[in-house]
Structure formats: C-alpha cells, structure tokens
mmCIF file of C-alpha atoms in Angstrom:
data_model
loop_
_atom_site.group_PDB
_atom_site.id
_atom_site.type_symbol
_atom_site.label_atom_id
_atom_site.label_comp_id
_atom_site.label_asym_id
_atom_site.label_seq_id
_atom_site.Cartn_x
_atom_site.Cartn_y
_atom_site.Cartn_z
ATOM 1 C CA UNK A 79 -75.795 66.497 23.626
ATOM 2 C CA UNK A 80 -75.451 68.869 20.708
ATOM 3 C CA UNK A 81 -72.329 69.060 18.563
ATOM 4 C CA UNK A 82 -71.665 72.635 19.855
ATOM 5 C CA UNK A 83 -71.826 71.466 23.509
ATOM 6 C CA UNK A 84 -69.372 68.608 22.831
ATOM 7 C CA UNK A 85 -67.027 70.997 21.079
ATOM 8 C CA UNK A 86 -67.126 73.480 23.983
ATOM 9 C CA UNK A 87 -66.561 70.695 26.570
ATOM 10 C CA UNK A 88 -63.579 69.419 24.560
ATOM 11 C CA UNK A 89 -62.291 73.019 24.417
ATOM 12 C CA UNK A 90 -62.674 73.337 28.202
ATOM 13 C CA UNK A 91 -60.672 70.123 28.734
ATOM 14 C CA UNK A 92 -57.927 71.388 26.430
ATOM 15 C CA UNK A 93 -57.942 74.738 28.250
ATOM 16 C CA UNK A 94 -57.547 72.914 31.587
ATOM 17 C CA UNK A 95 -54.406 71.235 30.273
ATOM 18 C CA UNK A 96 -53.188 74.650 29.043
ATOM 19 C CA UNK A 97 -53.909 76.083 32.488
ATOM 20 C CA UNK A 98 -51.749 73.396 34.109
ATOM 21 C CA UNK A 99 -48.829 74.318 31.834
ATOM 22 C CA UNK A 100 -49.332 78.046 32.360
ATOM 23 C CA UNK A 101 -49.140 77.489 36.147
ATOM 24 C CA UNK A 102 -45.879 75.651 35.545
ATOM 25 C CA UNK A 103 -44.530 78.556 33.467
ATOM 26 C CA UNK A 104 -45.558 81.046 36.173
ATOM 27 C CA UNK A 105 -43.784 79.033 38.871
ATOM 28 C CA UNK A 106 -40.594 78.937 36.758
ATOM 29 C CA UNK A 107 -40.712 82.623 35.834
ATOM 30 C CA UNK A 108 -41.616 83.785 39.326
ATOM 31 C CA UNK A 109 -38.128 82.821 40.506
ATOM 32 C CA UNK A 110 -36.693 85.132 37.829
ATOM 33 C CA UNK A 111 -39.186 87.956 38.569
ATOM 34 C CA UNK A 112 -40.483 87.690 35.008
ATOM 35 C CA UNK A 113 -43.909 86.180 35.634
ATOM 36 C CA UNK A 114 -46.250 89.197 35.288
ATOM 37 C CA UNK A 115 -47.221 88.605 31.638
ATOM 38 C CA UNK A 116 -47.853 84.924 32.292
ATOM 39 C CA UNK A 117 -49.905 85.662 35.419
ATOM 40 C CA UNK A 118 -52.167 87.844 33.219
ATOM 41 C CA UNK A 119 -52.328 85.079 30.601
ATOM 42 C CA UNK A 120 -53.181 82.491 33.275
ATOM 43 C CA UNK A 121 -55.960 84.706 34.640
ATOM 44 C CA UNK A 122 -57.343 84.994 31.120
ATOM 45 C CA UNK A 123 -57.233 81.219 30.649
ATOM 46 C CA UNK A 124 -59.249 80.890 33.894
ATOM 47 C CA UNK A 125 -61.741 83.416 32.524
ATOM 48 C CA UNK A 126 -62.047 81.512 29.216
ATOM 49 C CA UNK A 127 -62.480 78.250 31.091
ATOM 50 C CA UNK A 128 -65.298 79.717 33.178
ATOM 51 C CA UNK A 129 -66.950 81.112 30.043
ATOM 52 C CA UNK A 130 -66.643 77.719 28.309
ATOM 53 C CA UNK A 131 -68.147 75.912 31.318
ATOM 54 C CA UNK A 132 -71.013 78.388 31.577
ATOM 55 C CA UNK A 133 -71.661 78.076 27.853
ATOM 56 C CA UNK A 134 -71.662 74.275 28.053
ATOM 57 C CA UNK A 135 -73.959 74.216 31.117
ATOM 58 C CA UNK A 136 -76.359 76.614 29.392
ATOM 59 C CA UNK A 137 -76.477 74.642 26.140
ATOM 60 C CA UNK A 138 -76.971 71.393 28.103
ATOM 61 C CA UNK A 139 -79.867 72.996 29.967
ATOM 62 C CA UNK A 140 -78.376 72.717 33.481
ATOM 63 C CA UNK A 141 -78.517 76.466 34.111
ATOM 64 C CA UNK A 142 -80.245 79.457 32.624
ATOM 65 C CA UNK A 143 -78.024 82.490 32.323
ATOM 66 C CA UNK A 144 -79.427 85.977 32.573
ATOM 67 C CA UNK A 145 -76.654 87.227 30.284
ATOM 68 C CA UNK A 146 -77.330 86.425 26.637
ATOM 69 C CA UNK A 147 -75.006 83.780 25.180
ATOM 70 C CA UNK A 148 -73.990 86.241 22.443
ATOM 71 C CA UNK A 149 -72.558 88.581 25.118
ATOM 72 C CA UNK A 150 -70.402 85.757 26.551
ATOM 73 C CA UNK A 151 -69.179 84.955 23.037
ATOM 74 C CA UNK A 152 -68.391 88.631 22.398
ATOM 75 C CA UNK A 153 -66.398 88.801 25.679
ATOM 76 C CA UNK A 154 -64.499 85.632 24.752
ATOM 77 C CA UNK A 155 -63.710 87.099 21.322
ATOM 78 C CA UNK A 156 -62.517 90.392 22.781
ATOM 79 C CA UNK A 157 -60.373 88.898 25.536
ATOM 80 C CA UNK A 158 -59.194 86.238 23.072
ATOM 81 C CA UNK A 159 -57.672 88.988 20.916
ATOM 82 C CA UNK A 160 -55.976 90.543 23.990
ATOM 83 C CA UNK A 161 -54.713 87.076 24.903
ATOM 84 C CA UNK A 162 -53.207 86.630 21.430
ATOM 85 C CA UNK A 163 -51.618 90.089 21.577
ATOM 86 C CA UNK A 164 -49.964 89.424 24.957
ATOM 87 C CA UNK A 165 -48.813 85.987 23.823
ATOM 88 C CA UNK A 166 -47.220 87.307 20.626
ATOM 89 C CA UNK A 167 -45.460 90.131 22.498
ATOM 90 C CA UNK A 168 -44.126 87.683 25.128
ATOM 91 C CA UNK A 169 -43.016 85.246 22.424
ATOM 92 C CA UNK A 170 -41.370 87.948 20.326
ATOM 93 C CA UNK A 171 -39.336 88.990 23.403
ATOM 94 C CA UNK A 172 -38.405 85.374 24.021
ATOM 95 C CA UNK A 173 -37.288 84.847 20.424
ATOM 96 C CA UNK A 174 -35.323 88.110 20.402
ATOM 97 C CA UNK A 175 -33.645 86.932 23.571
ATOM 98 C CA UNK A 176 -32.851 83.575 21.993
ATOM 99 C CA UNK A 177 -31.959 84.557 18.451
ATOM 100 C CA UNK A 178 -31.020 88.233 18.780
ATOM 101 C CA UNK A 179 -32.067 91.487 17.233
ATOM 102 C CA UNK A 180 -31.538 93.121 13.842
ATOM 103 C CA UNK A 181 -28.828 95.757 14.065
ATOM 104 C CA UNK A 182 -26.264 96.935 11.541
ATOM 105 C CA UNK A 183 -22.594 96.527 12.481
ATOM 106 C CA UNK A 184 -22.334 100.270 13.080
ATOM 107 C CA UNK A 185 -25.410 100.368 15.304
ATOM 108 C CA UNK A 186 -24.159 97.352 17.234
ATOM 109 C CA UNK A 187 -20.740 98.933 17.778
ATOM 110 C CA UNK A 188 -22.366 102.160 18.970
ATOM 111 C CA UNK A 189 -24.491 100.210 21.420
ATOM 112 C CA UNK A 190 -21.456 98.262 22.646
ATOM 113 C CA UNK A 191 -19.355 101.433 23.022
ATOM 114 C CA UNK A 192 -22.114 103.022 25.085
ATOM 115 C CA UNK A 193 -22.376 99.922 27.230
ATOM 116 C CA UNK A 194 -18.675 99.707 28.025
ATOM 117 C CA UNK A 195 -18.425 103.492 28.250
ATOM 118 C CA UNK A 196 -15.739 104.197 25.664
ATOM 119 C CA UNK A 197 -15.777 106.405 22.577
ATOM 120 C CA UNK A 198 -16.953 104.476 19.463
ATOM 121 C CA UNK A 199 -13.848 105.737 17.650
ATOM 122 C CA UNK A 200 -11.738 103.219 19.584
ATOM 123 C CA UNK A 201 -13.966 100.413 18.351
ATOM 124 C CA UNK A 202 -14.016 101.301 14.634
ATOM 125 C CA UNK A 203 -11.261 98.795 13.892
ATOM 126 C CA UNK A 204 -13.256 96.089 15.694
ATOM 127 C CA UNK A 205 -16.314 96.364 13.420
ATOM 128 C CA UNK A 206 -15.358 93.710 10.954
ATOM 129 C CA UNK A 207 -12.678 91.457 12.462
ATOM 130 C CA UNK A 208 -14.010 88.015 13.070
ATOM 131 C CA UNK A 209 -12.675 85.791 15.780
ATOM 132 C CA UNK A 210 -12.724 82.031 15.385
ATOM 133 C CA UNK A 211 -12.910 79.475 18.160
ATOM 134 C CA UNK A 212 -13.723 75.783 18.235
ATOM 135 C CA UNK A 213 -16.931 74.637 19.906
ATOM 136 C CA UNK A 214 -16.158 72.118 22.660
ATOM 137 C CA UNK A 215 -19.407 70.223 21.930
ATOM 138 C CA UNK A 216 -19.511 69.844 18.141
ATOM 139 C CA UNK A 217 -15.844 70.548 17.359
ATOM 140 C CA UNK A 218 -16.750 72.965 14.571
ATOM 141 C CA UNK A 219 -15.229 76.411 14.081
ATOM 142 C CA UNK A 220 -17.406 79.244 15.349
ATOM 143 C CA UNK A 221 -16.823 82.691 13.864
ATOM 144 C CA UNK A 222 -18.006 85.806 15.660
ATOM 145 C CA UNK A 223 -17.461 89.520 15.923
ATOM 146 C CA UNK A 224 -18.369 92.123 18.531
ATOM 147 C CA UNK A 225 -21.476 93.204 16.538
ATOM 148 C CA UNK A 226 -22.575 89.531 16.530
ATOM 149 C CA UNK A 227 -22.382 89.456 20.323
ATOM 150 C CA UNK A 228 -24.422 92.675 20.571
ATOM 151 C CA UNK A 229 -27.052 91.381 18.143
ATOM 152 C CA UNK A 230 -27.461 88.109 20.010
ATOM 153 C CA UNK A 231 -27.905 89.855 23.373
ATOM 154 C CA UNK A 232 -30.559 92.590 23.317
ATOM 155 C CA UNK A 233 -29.837 92.924 27.022
ATOM 156 C CA UNK A 234 -26.075 93.414 26.876
ATOM 157 C CA UNK A 235 -25.657 92.905 30.609
ATOM 158 C CA UNK A 236 -26.366 89.240 29.974
ATOM 159 C CA UNK A 237 -23.983 89.003 27.049
ATOM 160 C CA UNK A 238 -20.934 90.932 28.185
ATOM 161 C CA UNK A 239 -19.155 90.763 31.521
ATOM 162 C CA UNK A 240 -16.582 93.451 32.260
ATOM 163 C CA UNK A 241 -13.985 92.593 34.850
ATOM 164 C CA UNK A 242 -11.197 94.829 36.065
ATOM 165 C CA UNK A 243 -8.404 92.808 37.600
ATOM 166 C CA UNK A 244 -4.671 93.158 38.222
ATOM 167 C CA UNK A 245 -4.469 96.490 36.404
ATOM 168 C CA UNK A 246 -6.180 95.310 33.234
ATOM 169 C CA UNK A 247 -9.717 95.022 31.883
ATOM 170 C CA UNK A 248 -11.154 91.712 30.706
ATOM 171 C CA UNK A 249 -14.284 91.331 28.640
ATOM 172 C CA UNK A 250 -16.128 88.030 28.742
ATOM 173 C CA UNK A 251 -18.543 87.627 25.839
ATOM 174 C CA UNK A 252 -21.227 84.959 26.084
ATOM 175 C CA UNK A 253 -21.122 83.753 22.518
ATOM 176 C CA UNK A 254 -24.236 81.951 21.270
ATOM 177 C CA UNK A 255 -23.812 79.074 18.898
ATOM 178 C CA UNK A 256 -26.312 76.582 17.483
ATOM 179 C CA UNK A 257 -25.086 73.011 17.461
ATOM 180 C CA UNK A 258 -26.469 69.510 17.882
ATOM 181 C CA UNK A 259 -30.057 70.824 17.884
ATOM 182 C CA UNK A 260 -29.511 73.208 20.771
ATOM 183 C CA UNK A 261 -28.255 76.709 21.449
ATOM 184 C CA UNK A 262 -25.013 76.785 23.394
ATOM 185 C CA UNK A 263 -23.365 79.671 25.160
ATOM 186 C CA UNK A 264 -19.567 79.766 25.069
ATOM 187 C CA UNK A 265 -17.864 82.251 27.425
ATOM 188 C CA UNK A 266 -14.917 83.819 25.579
ATOM 189 C CA UNK A 267 -12.520 86.240 27.223
ATOM 190 C CA UNK A 268 -10.954 89.202 25.427
ATOM 191 C CA UNK A 269 -8.346 91.601 26.743
ATOM 192 C CA UNK A 270 -8.643 95.387 26.900
ATOM 193 C CA UNK A 271 -7.610 95.643 23.247
ATOM 194 C CA UNK A 272 -10.404 93.182 22.426
ATOM 195 C CA UNK A 273 -7.945 90.511 21.400
ATOM 196 C CA UNK A 274 -9.209 86.994 22.025
ATOM 197 C CA UNK A 275 -7.530 85.385 25.042
ATOM 198 C CA UNK A 276 -9.396 82.329 26.252
ATOM 199 C CA UNK A 277 -12.627 80.378 26.336
ATOM 200 C CA UNK A 278 -14.414 78.365 28.984
ATOM 201 C CA UNK A 279 -16.629 75.293 28.725
ATOM 202 C CA UNK A 280 -19.915 75.923 26.912
ATOM 203 C CA UNK A 281 -23.375 75.244 28.295
ATOM 204 C CA UNK A 282 -26.737 74.555 26.721
ATOM 205 C CA UNK A 283 -29.222 77.403 27.069
ATOM 206 C CA UNK B 271 43.777 76.590 58.608
ATOM 207 C CA UNK B 272 41.610 79.262 57.031
ATOM 208 C CA UNK B 273 37.934 78.244 57.401
ATOM 209 C CA UNK B 274 35.426 80.396 55.547
ATOM 210 C CA UNK B 275 32.629 81.530 57.847
ATOM 211 C CA UNK B 276 29.228 80.719 56.401
ATOM 212 C CA UNK B 277 26.260 82.869 57.352
ATOM 213 C CA UNK B 278 23.025 80.993 57.841
ATOM 214 C CA UNK B 279 19.617 82.431 57.152
ATOM 215 C CA UNK B 280 16.087 81.069 57.316
ATOM 216 C CA UNK B 281 13.362 82.695 55.276
ATOM 217 C CA UNK B 282 9.653 82.130 55.194
ATOM 218 C CA UNK B 283 8.037 81.896 51.795
ATOM 219 C CA UNK B 284 4.313 81.553 51.140
ATOM 220 C CA UNK B 285 3.014 80.654 47.705
ATOM 221 C CA UNK B 286 -0.609 81.784 47.355
ATOM 222 C CA UNK B 287 -3.079 81.591 44.504
ATOM 223 C CA UNK B 288 -6.045 79.641 43.217
ATOM 224 C CA UNK B 289 -6.313 75.883 43.573
ATOM 225 C CA UNK B 290 -4.558 73.720 40.977
ATOM 226 C CA UNK B 291 -2.108 76.402 39.846
ATOM 227 C CA UNK B 292 0.869 74.362 41.058
ATOM 228 C CA UNK B 293 1.819 75.689 44.518
ATOM 229 C CA UNK B 294 2.310 72.277 46.126
ATOM 230 C CA UNK B 295 4.045 70.935 43.014
ATOM 231 C CA UNK B 296 6.353 73.924 43.016
ATOM 232 C CA UNK B 297 7.423 73.255 46.625
ATOM 233 C CA UNK B 298 7.868 69.562 45.895
ATOM 234 C CA UNK B 299 9.955 70.136 42.773
ATOM 235 C CA UNK B 300 12.038 72.780 44.574
ATOM 236 C CA UNK B 301 12.920 70.377 47.367
ATOM 237 C CA UNK B 302 13.980 67.719 44.828
ATOM 238 C CA UNK B 303 15.520 70.008 42.233
ATOM 239 C CA UNK B 304 18.839 69.210 40.626
ATOM 240 C CA UNK B 305 20.182 71.333 37.791
ATOM 241 C CA UNK B 306 20.876 68.319 35.546
ATOM 242 C CA UNK B 307 17.364 66.869 35.772
ATOM 243 C CA UNK B 308 14.816 67.833 33.088
ATOM 244 C CA UNK B 309 11.611 66.020 34.017
ATOM 245 C CA UNK B 310 9.791 66.074 37.315
ATOM 246 C CA UNK B 311 6.624 64.371 36.124
ATOM 247 C CA UNK B 312 7.080 61.557 38.660
ATOM 248 C CA UNK B 313 6.851 64.113 41.491
ATOM 249 C CA UNK B 314 3.761 65.797 40.092
ATOM 250 C CA UNK B 315 1.756 62.589 39.666
ATOM 251 C CA UNK B 316 1.139 62.153 43.373
ATOM 252 C CA UNK B 317 0.188 65.765 44.080
ATOM 253 C CA UNK B 318 -3.360 66.224 45.327
ATOM 254 C CA UNK B 319 -5.444 69.071 46.662
ATOM 255 C CA UNK B 320 -3.820 70.837 49.629
ATOM 256 C CA UNK B 321 -6.164 70.534 52.597
ATOM 257 C CA UNK B 322 -4.018 72.085 55.317
ATOM 258 C CA UNK B 323 -0.818 74.094 55.668
ATOM 259 C CA UNK B 324 1.994 72.077 54.090
ATOM 260 C CA UNK B 325 5.689 72.557 54.852
ATOM 261 C CA UNK B 326 8.803 72.076 52.749
ATOM 262 C CA UNK B 327 12.313 72.957 53.921
ATOM 263 C CA UNK B 328 14.587 73.751 51.008
ATOM 264 C CA UNK B 329 18.274 74.540 51.570
ATOM 265 C CA UNK B 330 20.109 76.676 49.050
ATOM 266 C CA UNK B 331 23.227 78.840 48.940
ATOM 267 C CA UNK B 332 23.893 82.398 47.958
ATOM 268 C CA UNK B 333 27.158 84.314 47.409
ATOM 269 C CA UNK B 334 27.065 88.019 48.018
ATOM 270 C CA UNK B 335 30.264 90.072 47.757
ATOM 271 C CA UNK B 336 32.222 86.791 47.748
ATOM 272 C CA UNK B 337 30.722 85.769 51.064
ATOM 273 C CA UNK B 338 28.810 82.487 51.135
ATOM 274 C CA UNK B 339 25.390 82.345 52.732
ATOM 275 C CA UNK B 340 23.392 79.248 53.515
ATOM 276 C CA UNK B 341 19.716 80.021 53.049
ATOM 277 C CA UNK B 342 17.011 77.717 54.301
ATOM 278 C CA UNK B 343 13.792 78.395 52.442
ATOM 279 C CA UNK B 344 10.854 77.382 54.593
ATOM 280 C CA UNK B 345 7.926 77.024 52.232
ATOM 281 C CA UNK B 346 4.506 77.239 53.832
ATOM 282 C CA UNK B 347 1.937 76.084 51.297
ATOM 283 C CA UNK B 348 -1.647 77.011 52.200
ATOM 284 C CA UNK B 349 -4.711 75.630 50.375
ATOM 285 C CA UNK B 350 -5.945 77.456 47.301
ATOM 286 C CA UNK B 351 -9.518 77.096 48.436
ATOM 287 C CA UNK B 352 -11.075 80.512 48.994
ATOM 288 C CA UNK B 353 -13.997 79.408 51.139
ATOM 289 C CA UNK B 354 -14.968 76.468 53.291
ATOM 290 C CA UNK B 355 -16.404 73.930 50.860
ATOM 291 C CA UNK B 356 -18.146 71.943 53.597
ATOM 292 C CA UNK B 357 -15.594 69.137 53.504
ATOM 293 C CA UNK B 358 -14.491 68.396 57.087
ATOM 294 C CA UNK B 359 -11.117 67.102 55.923
ATOM 295 C CA UNK B 360 -10.413 70.177 53.879
ATOM 296 C CA UNK B 361 -9.700 73.696 55.130
ATOM 297 C CA UNK B 362 -9.903 76.957 53.277
ATOM 298 C CA UNK B 363 -7.028 79.442 53.054
ATOM 299 C CA UNK B 364 -8.523 81.729 55.708
ATOM 300 C CA UNK B 365 -9.173 78.851 58.123
ATOM 301 C CA UNK B 366 -5.584 77.632 57.775
ATOM 302 C CA UNK B 367 -4.125 81.098 58.216
ATOM 303 C CA UNK B 368 -6.265 81.616 61.336
ATOM 304 C CA UNK B 369 -5.089 78.315 62.836
ATOM 305 C CA UNK B 370 -1.397 78.946 62.091
ATOM 306 C CA UNK B 371 -1.339 82.690 62.715
ATOM 307 C CA UNK B 372 0.925 82.258 65.765
ATOM 308 C CA UNK B 373 3.355 80.134 63.767
ATOM 309 C CA UNK B 374 3.586 82.543 60.862
ATOM 310 C CA UNK B 375 5.443 85.348 62.592
ATOM 311 C CA UNK B 376 6.871 86.913 59.477
ATOM 312 C CA UNK B 377 6.771 86.371 55.746
ATOM 313 C CA UNK B 378 9.871 87.202 53.752
ATOM 314 C CA UNK B 379 8.588 86.376 50.294
ATOM 315 C CA UNK B 380 5.116 85.945 48.888
ATOM 316 C CA UNK B 381 4.811 84.039 45.662
ATOM 317 C CA UNK B 382 1.661 85.179 43.894
ATOM 318 C CA UNK B 383 1.209 81.963 41.987
ATOM 319 C CA UNK B 384 -0.971 81.630 38.892
ATOM 320 C CA UNK B 385 -1.104 79.347 35.922
ATOM 321 C CA UNK B 386 0.003 80.878 32.632
ATOM 322 C CA UNK B 387 -2.721 78.759 31.025
ATOM 323 C CA UNK B 388 -5.490 80.343 33.105
ATOM 324 C CA UNK B 389 -6.269 84.028 32.809
ATOM 325 C CA UNK B 390 -8.774 83.557 35.612
ATOM 326 C CA UNK B 391 -6.077 82.411 38.038
ATOM 327 C CA UNK B 392 -4.100 85.549 37.182
ATOM 328 C CA UNK B 393 -7.085 87.861 37.629
ATOM 329 C CA UNK B 394 -7.913 86.197 40.948
ATOM 330 C CA UNK B 395 -4.555 87.292 42.357
ATOM 331 C CA UNK B 396 -6.445 90.453 43.313
ATOM 332 C CA UNK B 397 -8.359 88.345 45.832
ATOM 333 C CA UNK B 398 -5.140 86.799 47.137
ATOM 334 C CA UNK B 399 -3.477 90.179 47.445
ATOM 335 C CA UNK B 400 -6.303 91.294 49.742
ATOM 336 C CA UNK B 401 -6.242 88.003 51.647
ATOM 337 C CA UNK B 402 -2.531 88.133 52.494
ATOM 338 C CA UNK B 403 -1.923 91.812 53.243
ATOM 339 C CA UNK B 404 -2.118 91.392 57.042
ATOM 340 C CA UNK B 405 0.896 89.033 56.949
ATOM 341 C CA UNK B 406 3.049 91.436 54.961
ATOM 342 C CA UNK B 407 5.742 93.647 56.519
ATOM 343 C CA UNK B 408 7.841 96.514 55.163
ATOM 344 C CA UNK B 409 10.544 94.122 53.988
ATOM 345 C CA UNK B 410 8.377 91.436 52.369
ATOM 346 C CA UNK B 411 9.251 90.759 48.740
ATOM 347 C CA UNK B 412 6.764 89.676 46.103
ATOM 348 C CA UNK B 413 7.175 87.466 43.095
ATOM 349 C CA UNK B 414 4.472 87.141 40.474
ATOM 350 C CA UNK B 415 5.064 83.519 39.633
ATOM 351 C CA UNK B 416 3.551 81.992 36.509
ATOM 352 C CA UNK B 417 3.507 78.190 36.320
ATOM 353 C CA UNK B 418 2.897 75.776 33.409
ATOM 354 C CA UNK B 419 5.474 77.537 31.222
ATOM 355 C CA UNK B 420 5.839 74.282 29.306
ATOM 356 C CA UNK B 421 2.208 74.507 28.051
ATOM 357 C CA UNK B 422 3.267 76.851 25.254
ATOM 358 C CA UNK B 423 0.164 76.268 23.118
ATOM 359 C CA UNK B 424 -2.308 77.047 25.896
ATOM 360 C CA UNK B 425 -0.796 80.175 27.375
ATOM 361 C CA UNK B 426 -3.491 82.749 28.133
ATOM 362 C CA UNK B 427 -1.594 85.313 30.190
ATOM 363 C CA UNK B 428 0.459 87.739 28.104
ATOM 364 C CA UNK B 429 3.694 89.449 29.078
ATOM 365 C CA UNK B 430 1.961 92.803 28.819
ATOM 366 C CA UNK B 431 -0.651 91.625 31.302
ATOM 367 C CA UNK B 432 2.040 90.341 33.666
ATOM 368 C CA UNK B 433 3.850 93.701 33.616
ATOM 369 C CA UNK B 434 0.613 95.598 34.216
ATOM 370 C CA UNK B 435 -0.237 93.176 37.015
ATOM 371 C CA UNK B 436 3.162 93.782 38.571
ATOM 372 C CA UNK B 437 2.600 97.563 38.520
ATOM 373 C CA UNK B 438 -0.826 97.071 40.015
ATOM 374 C CA UNK B 439 0.506 94.797 42.754
ATOM 375 C CA UNK B 440 3.300 97.206 43.637
ATOM 376 C CA UNK B 441 0.819 100.075 43.782
ATOM 377 C CA UNK B 442 -1.519 98.132 46.073
ATOM 378 C CA UNK B 443 1.309 97.117 48.427
ATOM 379 C CA UNK B 444 2.503 100.732 48.652
ATOM 380 C CA UNK B 445 -1.061 101.843 49.332
ATOM 381 C CA UNK B 446 -1.346 99.429 52.274
ATOM 382 C CA UNK B 447 2.242 99.849 53.471
ATOM 383 C CA UNK B 448 3.576 103.328 52.663
ATOM 384 C CA UNK B 449 6.980 102.473 54.222
ATOM 385 C CA UNK B 450 7.380 99.283 52.221
ATOM 386 C CA UNK B 451 10.904 98.867 50.845
ATOM 387 C CA UNK B 452 10.645 95.357 49.447
ATOM 388 C CA UNK B 453 10.717 94.475 45.779
ATOM 389 C CA UNK B 454 8.276 93.079 43.262
ATOM 390 C CA UNK B 455 9.340 90.972 40.336
ATOM 391 C CA UNK B 456 7.937 88.335 38.037
ATOM 392 C CA UNK B 457 9.109 84.936 36.890
ATOM 393 C CA UNK B 458 7.607 82.166 34.810
ATOM 394 C CA UNK B 459 8.499 78.554 35.570
ATOM 395 C CA UNK B 460 7.643 75.016 34.626
ATOM 396 C CA UNK B 461 7.136 72.530 37.450
ATOM 397 C CA UNK B 462 7.360 69.740 34.923
ATOM 398 C CA UNK B 463 10.709 70.585 33.343
ATOM 399 C CA UNK B 464 12.229 72.669 36.123
ATOM 400 C CA UNK B 465 12.699 75.562 33.705
ATOM 401 C CA UNK B 466 13.734 78.782 35.477
ATOM 402 C CA UNK B 467 14.017 77.062 38.861
ATOM 403 C CA UNK B 468 17.651 78.113 39.193
ATOM 404 C CA UNK B 469 16.490 81.695 38.720
ATOM 405 C CA UNK B 470 13.736 81.126 41.272
ATOM 406 C CA UNK B 471 16.234 79.840 43.846
ATOM 407 C CA UNK B 472 18.444 82.872 43.230
ATOM 408 C CA UNK B 473 15.461 85.239 43.463
ATOM 409 C CA UNK B 474 14.230 83.643 46.693
ATOM 410 C CA UNK B 475 17.634 83.494 48.366
ATOM 411 C CA UNK B 476 18.343 87.097 47.347
ATOM 412 C CA UNK B 477 14.924 88.269 48.510
ATOM 413 C CA UNK B 478 15.286 86.500 51.873
ATOM 414 C CA UNK B 479 18.782 87.962 52.329
ATOM 415 C CA UNK B 480 17.522 91.467 51.550
ATOM 416 C CA UNK B 481 14.409 91.083 53.687
ATOM 417 C CA UNK B 482 16.495 89.922 56.676
ATOM 418 C CA UNK B 483 18.900 92.813 56.150
ATOM 419 C CA UNK B 484 16.046 95.318 56.256
ATOM 420 C CA UNK B 485 14.319 93.730 59.259
ATOM 421 C CA UNK B 486 16.755 91.366 61.030
#
C-alpha cells in the first residue's frame, strides 16, 4: 500500500467520524428548524467520503475509474472550498449569537427603539446608564446597559420580552454574562421607565 | 333594660392569586389575629400548598352610624394552581371552582392577592381577573392585596404600579359589568407581623356591609 493510499484511507476514517457528528448536529438542529446549512454540509461530507473511497480503491488497484483521478481531486478541491465557506458562515452566525454584534450605543438604542416601537428620543437618557445586579452563580456584580442587551442579541426577539400586564409594561431582558467557564443568561425585569425591578434565576446557555 | 340590637351579616370573601403568595396564610392569620400580637410565624410554618377549597370563618364587628354589626367573614381559599399539574391529590383553581360552583352563590369581596416581592405574581393578576369574572356581581368589591410587606429589601412591586393596576382592574370590571357599583381599593399587609390587618378587617367588614346593602 502506497503512502498516498494510507493517507486517503485515514482521511476517510476521520471523515466517517465527522459524518457521525454532523448527523448528530442535524438531529439537534432539526427540532429548532435550523438544520438546512448542516444538511448541506452533511451531504458534502458524504460526497467527500465517496471521493476518498473511490480514490483509495483506484490507487489500491481494486477498480479502474473512467474519470481521471485529477478530475476527482479538482472536484474535491472545489467543493472543499464551498464546504469551508458554508462552515465559516454558519460559525460566524453562531458566534454572533453567542457573543453579540458590534454596534455603537446610538445604533443599539435605535434598533431597540424600533423593536419596542417607541421614538428613540424617549430612550436618549437610557444610552449610558448602567444597571448592576449580582450573578446568582458566581456572586459577582454584573453591569449592563440597554445597548449591551441589544449587542448581545442580534435577534432581539430572543433577548427582550415585552409584557403588558395590569396596566403597565414590563420588559424582561435576557442578560448574558460569562462566569465559571460558561455563558449564563439572567432574566432581568425593567418597568416601563426602564428602571430595574427584579431578576430571576440564571441558566447556562 | 335597654338591649342594643346587633345586626348580623355573613359575607363571602375569596382570595385569589398565584401559588405561594400567602392566601392560605392570610386566612389563617386573620382567624387567629389579635391586635396585641406582633408575630405569627408559628402559624405560617405549617402552611402548605392548597390542594382544594379551604374554609375559614372569621367573626368581626363593625360600627356604622353608631349601630353595631356583627360580620362573619367566610373565607373561601382556592388553590393558586392555574392548571391541573397531574397530581391526583391536588386540584387546580378551575377544577375547584367547578366542583364548588353550587356552593359559591355569591362573592362579596375578591382579594386579588399578590406578593410584593414578586412582580410576576402581580402581573399574573390579569389571569386571575379573567378567571374569576363569572363569580362577580354588581355589588362585589375588590381589594388589591399585597402580601410580604415585611420583606422591605425585596419589594419588587412599586406603589405606582399598584395604582395603575387598580385603575386597570376597575376598568376591566366595568367593561364586564357596566352596572357594577362596587369599589376597588388596595392594601399591603404582612402575614408575619399582622401589619395592616386591622385595616383589612375594617375594609372587609365595610365592603361586605356595602355589598349586602346593594344586593341584600
């Protein structure tokens, strides 16, 4: 067996393990209706695996392919680049979701005002004030502002819950905080004047 | 011998609100209340989750225009559980109200009970307002009753919120019952120290008297 054949067989084994994990990811994401990108990636892994197997069988002399080996390599290179592109886009979305997006305070306030449907003028005074709460897990003080909440939740629907009850409006912000090697989400409730009112138990994301 | 005639009245009071806000404790402290006692912790220790309709009969007196009235407050304490949790020994509010609907002929006072330390329990009164409206009549009085007044450091419900909630509640009652002539008020109490219980007795006795005067 040539060195190239051994390398390709080892690659195929590694790809098989990757395929197992990608199936796992698809099954998790399918429940959230977010699996499309990973279904494409899984299909590409299957394609690579087939190409690897064909390449190995050809170099070992078990089969003779009518397609030149250079064409298979070119296909693997091309689809490999698409694979990397999809993976980086998916990962960038994941990291934005986890760690937030870059927005200035003003941009964040504008986004928040649009989301809660009030004129940004009423939120000008809320640009800088920082609220401080104590994390129930690590016991440390956690400072945050409304722009921080907006930055940490590119999809604001997941970061802000608006509740109208008993003649008043309550805003629950899902504050993200890194502690003890994990990211925690602490639900904090603010009244209609955006004054801090209460917090609930945190959970690990 | 000149014997003063005492009028006797019985009024039905239902405290409603989320679980663990202090409805059962309130009824228990009311039935054991004495104005010189300042700690009811021993009564609260044994309180557990209400699983069925609980009853407390609390006698009190009221003087109106120099005439004495004996008022018997019949407290009907339903569970604070909104839905059936699957526990066979535990019933939800709706289940209990369905079972006892023939017993509960009229309600004189509804105590919308919430914990001052839980904004959620206050906001959820919206649910309770919808749940109880079929038991309300034109003379039913409402009290927005905040418990845990002694937990000064953990209070989450502001006075402004209480007043807005009261306006909201009054508006909703008038929407459902355009001929409603009852009253809405608010009071904050402590089941532990008995703070404001004298006021609560006066409010309840007065509300029952007024309710019975409107609809005998």
